[in-house]
Amino acid sequence: MTTIIENAHVVTVSGDEHPGGHLVIEGDRITAVGAGPAPDVPGADRIDGTGCLATPGLVNAHHHLYQWASQGLATDGTLFEWLTTLYKPWSRMDAEVVAGAASAGLGWLARSGCTTSSDHHYLFPRGRGDLFAAGIEAAAELGVRFQPCRGSMDRGESQGGLPPDEVVEDLDTILTETAAAIDRYHDASSGSMLRVSVAPCSPFSVTRDLLVRSAELAREKGVRLHTHLAETLDEEEHTTEQFGMTPTEYLDSIGWLGPDVWLAHCVHLHDTDIKRLAETGTGTAHCPSSNARLGAGIARVSHLLEAGAAVGMGVDGPASAELVPLAGEIRQAIYLQRARYGPAALTARQALEMATLGGARCLGREDEIGTLEPGKLADVALWRVDGFHAAVDDPVVAFAFGGTPPLERLLVGGRTIVAGDTLVSVPQDVVGRRGADAHRRLMRLAEEVL
């Protein structure tokens, strides 16, 4: 099937912009992008993009979908205070909770222009069903591209870690389950809808052995590595006390930096850290709203970009960024960088690139997604920038600086997922109810520990 988007302001992110331009899509791939009228293709499905901005689908480089069920809790705590409060209800979640939370979380992301999302799931209470599969099934039903990370924690309070002992797993179980998840689900083929990554939670909740063995496993299997890093000053103090190094130095010392690694947050980096991340090709997922909500600080994104590091955008878990749309993180990133470093710190187009190509680089998929070019996958967001937004002449500035405009159409591999600002791959009201039901179920399950 051929789909043509015409009369839109097309931002390729790879360098060109085409006011009144067009896109031609054959099957799941873009075959042509250009200025002016689209070619005449008999039988093509033609989408009129008049008054619209066409961008690559947004890429969410860091998320915790299960947290949709625990929004609105510990609203005034630091990261460590927030975690120690929420470990309790999280210890009671089951596959039904995760399924509903993932459905709502991914549906919400799609409505904010997201065509590809990662998910860092690192907590697996015993006897609660197949939590990893629950998220994968939700993504498949909605039709979004998915990169779940099999997370883990093996360093509880008795070993000097932050999480309670009852929510951690032993090393052998983690490695066995992680390998099984890769073997069962990871699809490395071109155009894949599902890839798996390996993701120990953070340096303060996992042992050195787990980090080392996870990296060995990931590289043996040919998949990517992910973890949290340098999110708060508390973390740096903890890591310095435990290991005698900053978080970045610690990861570097055990071979955890490289082009197959991306790290969430990286708020508190030293100049040497930024240089090292850039020269090793290590990616960073910037989560501005979550960092602000937890009072963690403002990441040095402009400095990372200046150094040539790969920087993507992430919403982070809904429990630390309630109802935050991925498109909204573009404006949040711009404003926070400018508040700290001045009005030239981050431009609208730089922030859009972070949310598209930057995220694709973090996930190792820049050859397939993140830009609108012939040969790339047809993951396209079409935003309405007429109406109120038309008061701004530059549609990219209108999109990035103003409130997120209505999403006229979202295509994943050429398939329509959102139309008329409404989720259509699965009924939007059904997805919303699933998320609310997941929250109520988790709260009931958690009553015994709260």
XYZ file of C-alpha atoms in Angstrom:
450
model
C 0.000 0.000 0.000
C 1.182 3.529 -0.818
C 0.501 6.406 1.566
C 1.233 10.016 0.648
C 1.415 12.917 3.097
C 1.310 16.228 1.221
C 1.159 19.989 1.857
C 2.910 19.656 5.232
C 5.955 21.440 6.625
C 8.301 18.447 6.596
C 11.215 18.455 9.044
C 13.509 15.590 8.166
C 15.845 16.189 11.185
C 18.654 14.951 8.913
C 19.116 18.523 7.697
C 16.426 19.475 5.198
C 13.058 21.146 5.759
C 10.324 21.309 3.120
C 7.530 23.865 3.636
C 4.522 22.568 1.739
C 6.412 19.314 1.237
C 5.479 15.675 0.903
C 6.336 12.147 2.018
C 5.722 8.964 0.055
C 5.425 5.712 2.008
C 5.459 2.236 0.478
C 4.518 -0.425 2.984
C 6.511 0.276 6.145
C 9.221 2.426 4.497
C 9.621 6.000 3.337
C 10.450 6.048 -0.381
C 10.464 9.779 -1.143
C 10.664 13.093 0.733
C 10.674 16.472 -0.918
C 9.356 19.934 -1.560
C 6.209 20.794 -3.489
C 3.385 18.544 -4.657
C 3.630 14.793 -4.224
C 3.844 12.536 -7.263
C 0.636 11.121 -8.655
C 0.379 7.497 -7.515
C -2.886 5.805 -8.560
C -4.689 4.211 -5.636
C -2.521 5.839 -2.986
C -3.997 6.825 0.376
C -3.453 10.594 0.409
C -3.278 12.495 3.696
C -3.656 16.271 3.433
C -1.075 17.821 5.739
C -2.176 21.436 5.190
C -1.555 23.332 8.430
C 0.568 20.494 9.809
C 4.173 19.891 10.808
C 5.570 16.464 9.874
C 8.345 15.145 12.110
C 9.888 11.751 12.700
C 8.043 9.772 15.343
C 9.418 10.583 18.791
C 11.667 8.059 20.553
C 11.331 7.569 24.305
C 14.783 6.519 25.491
C 13.939 5.845 29.150
C 10.751 4.767 30.894
C 9.279 2.573 33.643
C 5.818 1.606 32.409
C 4.752 -0.285 35.541
C 4.893 2.997 37.457
C 1.690 4.194 35.758
C -0.043 2.282 38.574
C 1.741 4.246 41.328
C 1.380 7.870 40.248
C 0.734 10.598 42.793
C 2.654 9.012 45.676
C 5.630 10.422 47.607
C 5.100 13.739 45.855
C 7.562 15.750 47.950
C 10.509 13.389 48.484
C 14.015 13.178 47.119
C 14.874 10.278 44.823
C 16.009 8.052 47.694
C 12.985 9.000 49.847
C 10.675 8.415 46.884
C 12.228 5.019 46.169
C 12.113 3.766 49.739
C 8.409 4.695 49.895
C 7.473 3.098 46.576
C 9.475 -0.110 46.864
C 6.692 -1.273 49.214
C 3.722 -1.094 46.825
C 5.903 -2.154 43.886
C 6.772 -5.341 45.764
C 3.117 -6.390 45.425
C 2.569 -5.720 41.717
C 1.591 -8.616 39.493
C 1.311 -9.259 35.753
C -2.236 -7.865 35.683
C -1.036 -4.571 37.152
C 1.850 -4.364 34.687
C -0.381 -5.172 31.716
C -2.820 -2.370 32.525
C -0.070 0.101 33.394
C 1.877 -0.660 30.216
C -1.224 -0.343 28.031
C -2.088 3.064 29.473
C 1.517 4.261 29.541
C 2.190 3.324 25.937
C -1.150 4.710 24.807
C -0.358 8.020 26.491
C 3.059 8.089 24.846
C 1.550 7.407 21.416
C -0.858 10.309 21.885
C 2.185 12.529 22.433
C 3.875 11.460 19.214
C 5.923 8.503 20.431
C 6.426 5.691 17.921
C 9.264 3.867 19.721
C 9.656 3.419 23.465
C 12.100 1.691 25.720
C 10.969 0.334 29.095
C 13.302 -0.318 32.022
C 11.616 -2.958 34.180
C 13.949 -3.905 37.022
C 11.710 -5.245 39.805
C 10.317 -8.800 39.704
C 8.419 -9.844 42.865
C 8.311 -13.615 43.211
C 5.179 -15.493 42.241
C 3.506 -12.552 40.496
C 3.320 -13.870 36.954
C 5.325 -12.963 33.853
C 5.782 -9.229 34.287
C 8.179 -8.862 31.353
C 5.765 -10.514 28.940
C 2.899 -8.297 30.128
C 4.589 -5.147 28.847
C 5.554 -6.765 25.553
C 1.982 -7.909 24.921
C 0.658 -4.399 25.595
C 3.079 -2.870 23.078
C 2.165 -5.436 20.429
C -1.548 -4.726 20.867
C -1.081 -0.957 20.492
C 1.280 -1.330 17.541
C 4.204 0.736 18.829
C 7.866 -0.137 18.383
C 9.210 -1.444 21.697
C 12.597 -1.947 23.368
C 12.038 -3.452 26.816
C 15.069 -3.661 29.101
C 15.285 -6.683 31.384
C 16.332 -4.902 34.553
C 17.529 -6.301 37.840
C 18.601 -5.605 41.415
C 20.732 -7.941 43.547
C 22.063 -5.589 46.210
C 19.602 -5.121 49.041
C 19.899 -3.281 52.321
C 21.858 -6.076 53.980
C 24.609 -5.612 51.363
C 24.700 -1.821 51.578
C 22.206 -1.218 48.784
C 19.081 0.916 48.851
C 16.244 -1.553 48.071
C 14.824 -3.870 50.752
C 16.106 -7.424 50.530
C 12.686 -8.849 49.635
C 12.593 -7.095 46.235
C 16.024 -8.159 44.937
C 16.948 -11.299 42.982
C 20.063 -13.466 43.183
C 22.721 -13.225 40.499
C 22.123 -16.630 38.918
C 18.383 -16.066 38.614
C 18.921 -12.659 37.006
C 21.371 -13.952 34.413
C 19.219 -16.976 33.599
C 16.019 -14.950 33.227
C 17.727 -12.209 31.248
C 19.240 -14.660 28.783
C 15.850 -16.363 28.415
C 14.129 -13.027 27.709
C 16.654 -12.189 24.976
C 16.354 -15.625 23.385
C 12.566 -15.515 23.432
C 11.840 -11.945 22.394
C 14.787 -10.115 20.819
C 14.320 -9.525 17.102
C 17.419 -8.058 15.478
C 15.936 -8.024 11.965
C 15.496 -4.856 9.927
C 12.230 -3.126 10.803
C 11.894 -5.049 14.055
C 9.043 -4.071 16.376
C 10.718 -5.653 19.408
C 14.267 -5.605 20.709
C 15.507 -6.450 24.200
C 18.262 -4.774 26.203
C 20.049 -5.706 29.434
C 19.632 -3.207 32.267
C 20.818 -3.636 35.870
C 19.023 -0.920 37.800
C 21.720 1.404 39.162
C 25.134 1.325 40.836
C 23.528 1.700 44.279
C 21.178 -1.294 43.896
C 23.337 -3.883 42.116
C 26.628 -5.612 42.832
C 29.784 -5.232 40.804
C 29.460 -8.867 39.777
C 26.015 -8.248 38.309
C 27.242 -5.275 36.290
C 30.224 -7.197 34.940
C 28.286 -10.382 34.169
C 25.414 -8.415 32.587
C 27.814 -6.643 30.252
C 29.360 -9.969 29.283
C 25.912 -11.447 28.614
C 24.708 -8.469 26.573
C 27.808 -8.437 24.389
C 27.680 -12.191 23.909
C 24.047 -11.884 22.763
C 24.605 -8.742 20.696
C 22.159 -6.521 22.593
C 22.490 -3.120 24.238
C 23.196 -2.141 27.854
C 21.299 0.384 29.961
C 21.256 1.655 33.539
C 20.636 4.777 35.636
C 23.601 7.023 36.371
C 24.415 10.197 38.308
C 20.784 11.116 38.876
C 21.303 12.803 42.251
C 24.069 14.069 44.511
C 22.970 11.390 47.011
C 23.943 8.786 44.440
C 27.389 10.298 43.943
C 27.955 10.406 47.710
C 26.793 6.790 48.008
C 29.001 5.579 45.142
C 32.033 7.523 46.336
C 31.656 6.080 49.836
C 31.144 2.512 48.592
C 33.636 2.389 45.713
C 35.920 5.414 46.100
C 34.890 6.731 42.660
C 32.227 8.869 41.051
C 29.412 6.943 39.309
C 30.860 7.529 35.836
C 34.363 6.523 36.915
C 32.940 3.392 38.497
C 31.147 2.293 35.321
C 34.211 3.102 33.243
C 36.398 0.978 35.518
C 34.327 -2.132 34.812
C 33.932 -1.706 31.053
C 30.445 -0.259 31.105
C 31.009 2.686 28.765
C 30.837 2.276 25.002
C 28.735 2.665 21.851
C 26.442 -0.184 22.947
C 25.510 1.593 26.214
C 23.064 4.343 27.054
C 22.533 5.815 30.514
C 19.493 7.466 32.068
C 19.596 10.952 33.641
C 23.325 11.806 34.010
C 22.389 14.969 35.892
C 25.544 15.355 37.975
C 28.478 14.982 35.611
C 31.965 16.402 35.917
C 33.802 17.784 32.886
C 35.882 14.613 32.722
C 32.695 12.519 32.732
C 31.262 14.413 29.768
C 34.475 14.018 27.821
C 34.580 10.302 28.584
C 30.936 9.688 27.585
C 31.510 11.478 24.293
C 34.759 9.748 23.394
C 33.379 6.279 24.186
C 30.141 6.843 22.236
C 27.992 6.278 25.333
C 24.464 7.660 25.040
C 22.417 9.608 27.586
C 18.654 9.717 28.057
C 17.629 13.150 29.350
C 14.504 13.176 31.563
C 13.919 16.847 32.433
C 10.470 16.632 34.084
C 11.367 13.710 36.323
C 14.624 15.385 37.355
C 12.680 18.553 38.206
C 9.850 16.725 40.005
C 12.339 14.925 42.289
C 14.501 18.015 42.744
C 17.459 16.119 41.303
C 18.820 19.021 39.262
C 19.322 20.017 35.629
C 21.476 17.781 33.439
C 24.320 19.355 31.457
C 22.668 18.535 28.151
C 24.087 21.483 26.218
C 27.606 20.499 27.300
C 27.045 16.875 26.301
C 25.863 17.993 22.861
C 28.824 20.335 22.465
C 31.128 17.407 23.252
C 29.466 15.303 20.552
C 27.726 12.831 22.853
C 24.520 11.062 21.833
C 21.649 12.543 23.858
C 18.071 11.298 23.671
C 14.899 12.215 25.508
C 12.977 10.176 28.079
C 9.808 10.660 30.074
C 11.010 8.358 32.883
C 8.497 6.560 35.067
C 5.027 8.075 35.439
C 5.441 7.894 39.222
C 8.132 10.603 39.033
C 6.687 12.421 36.007
C 2.927 12.145 36.313
C 1.080 12.308 32.969
C 4.041 13.916 31.213
C 3.756 13.739 27.394
C 6.943 12.935 25.525
C 6.441 15.907 23.190
C 6.211 18.145 26.248
C 9.715 17.124 27.277
C 11.022 19.013 24.248
C 9.862 22.325 25.691
C 10.878 21.331 29.212
C 14.402 20.538 28.055
C 14.725 23.841 26.201
C 13.491 25.926 29.094
C 15.553 24.207 31.784
C 18.765 24.432 29.759
C 18.134 28.119 29.104
C 17.231 28.793 32.733
C 20.623 27.459 33.751
C 22.916 28.253 30.822
C 21.313 31.147 28.948
C 19.008 31.659 25.934
C 21.360 30.038 23.407
C 21.856 26.842 25.418
C 19.386 24.712 23.440
C 17.401 25.514 20.294
C 14.019 24.189 19.203
C 15.589 22.090 16.457
C 18.268 20.680 18.738
C 15.617 19.583 21.217
C 13.523 18.012 18.453
C 16.598 16.133 17.274
C 17.175 14.838 20.806
C 13.616 13.503 20.923
C 13.981 11.746 17.557
C 17.421 10.963 16.162
C 19.104 11.305 19.571
C 16.812 8.669 21.051
C 17.325 6.442 18.021
C 21.086 6.673 18.557
C 20.668 5.677 22.208
C 18.681 2.594 21.193
C 21.069 1.710 18.384
C 18.452 2.261 15.682
C 19.612 5.467 13.971
C 19.876 3.621 10.650
C 16.137 2.882 10.723
C 14.311 5.589 12.679
C 14.771 9.143 13.958
C 14.751 10.987 10.617
C 12.467 11.262 7.583
C 14.567 9.927 4.726
C 14.076 7.432 1.905
C 14.774 3.951 3.202
C 13.902 4.762 6.799
C 10.937 3.183 8.562
C 7.709 5.147 8.118
C 7.407 6.300 11.735
C 5.868 9.745 11.270
C 4.095 12.280 13.487
C 1.833 14.890 11.902
C 1.107 17.821 14.220
C -1.540 20.530 13.701
C 0.214 23.894 13.876
C -2.628 25.926 12.413
C -5.214 27.569 14.649
C -3.632 29.159 17.707
C -0.167 27.857 16.793
C -0.288 29.693 13.444
C 0.464 32.965 15.257
C 4.106 31.765 15.231
C 5.628 31.843 11.757
C 8.181 29.094 12.370
C 6.201 25.847 12.868
C 9.116 24.133 14.631
C 9.257 26.940 17.197
C 5.465 26.845 17.552
C 5.667 23.096 18.209
C 8.638 23.197 20.586
C 7.996 26.396 22.558
C 4.222 26.321 22.884
C 1.859 23.777 24.368
C 1.986 20.474 22.506
C -0.245 20.860 19.432
C -2.941 18.323 18.471
C -1.601 15.154 16.869
C -3.367 14.809 13.547
C -1.820 11.465 12.635
C 0.775 9.060 14.008
C 2.143 6.322 11.790
C 4.286 3.399 12.963
C 5.715 1.532 10.023
C 3.061 3.169 7.855
C 0.208 2.005 10.077
C -2.048 4.623 11.685
C -1.938 4.469 15.495
C -3.384 7.909 16.296
C -5.844 9.873 14.134
C -7.487 13.178 14.957
C -5.609 13.365 18.271
C -7.203 10.086 19.396
C -5.641 6.667 19.868
C -7.224 4.311 17.332
C -5.141 1.119 17.338
C -6.911 0.260 20.605
C -9.935 2.269 21.828
C -8.582 5.180 23.836
C -11.196 4.950 26.579
C -10.395 1.259 27.073
C -6.691 2.005 27.470
C -7.418 4.794 29.954
C -9.595 2.514 32.074
C -6.900 -0.146 32.109
C -4.452 2.295 33.646
C -6.897 3.397 36.329
C -7.782 -0.224 37.102
C -4.081 -1.086 37.389
C -3.621 1.721 39.929
C -6.597 0.579 42.023
C -5.450 -3.045 41.909
C -1.917 -2.167 43.014
C -3.213 -0.055 45.875
C -5.392 -2.954 47.060
C -2.495 -5.400 46.813
C -0.224 -2.977 48.661
C -2.543 -2.292 51.599
C -0.765 -4.899 53.716
C 2.592 -3.129 53.434
C 1.590 0.543 53.376
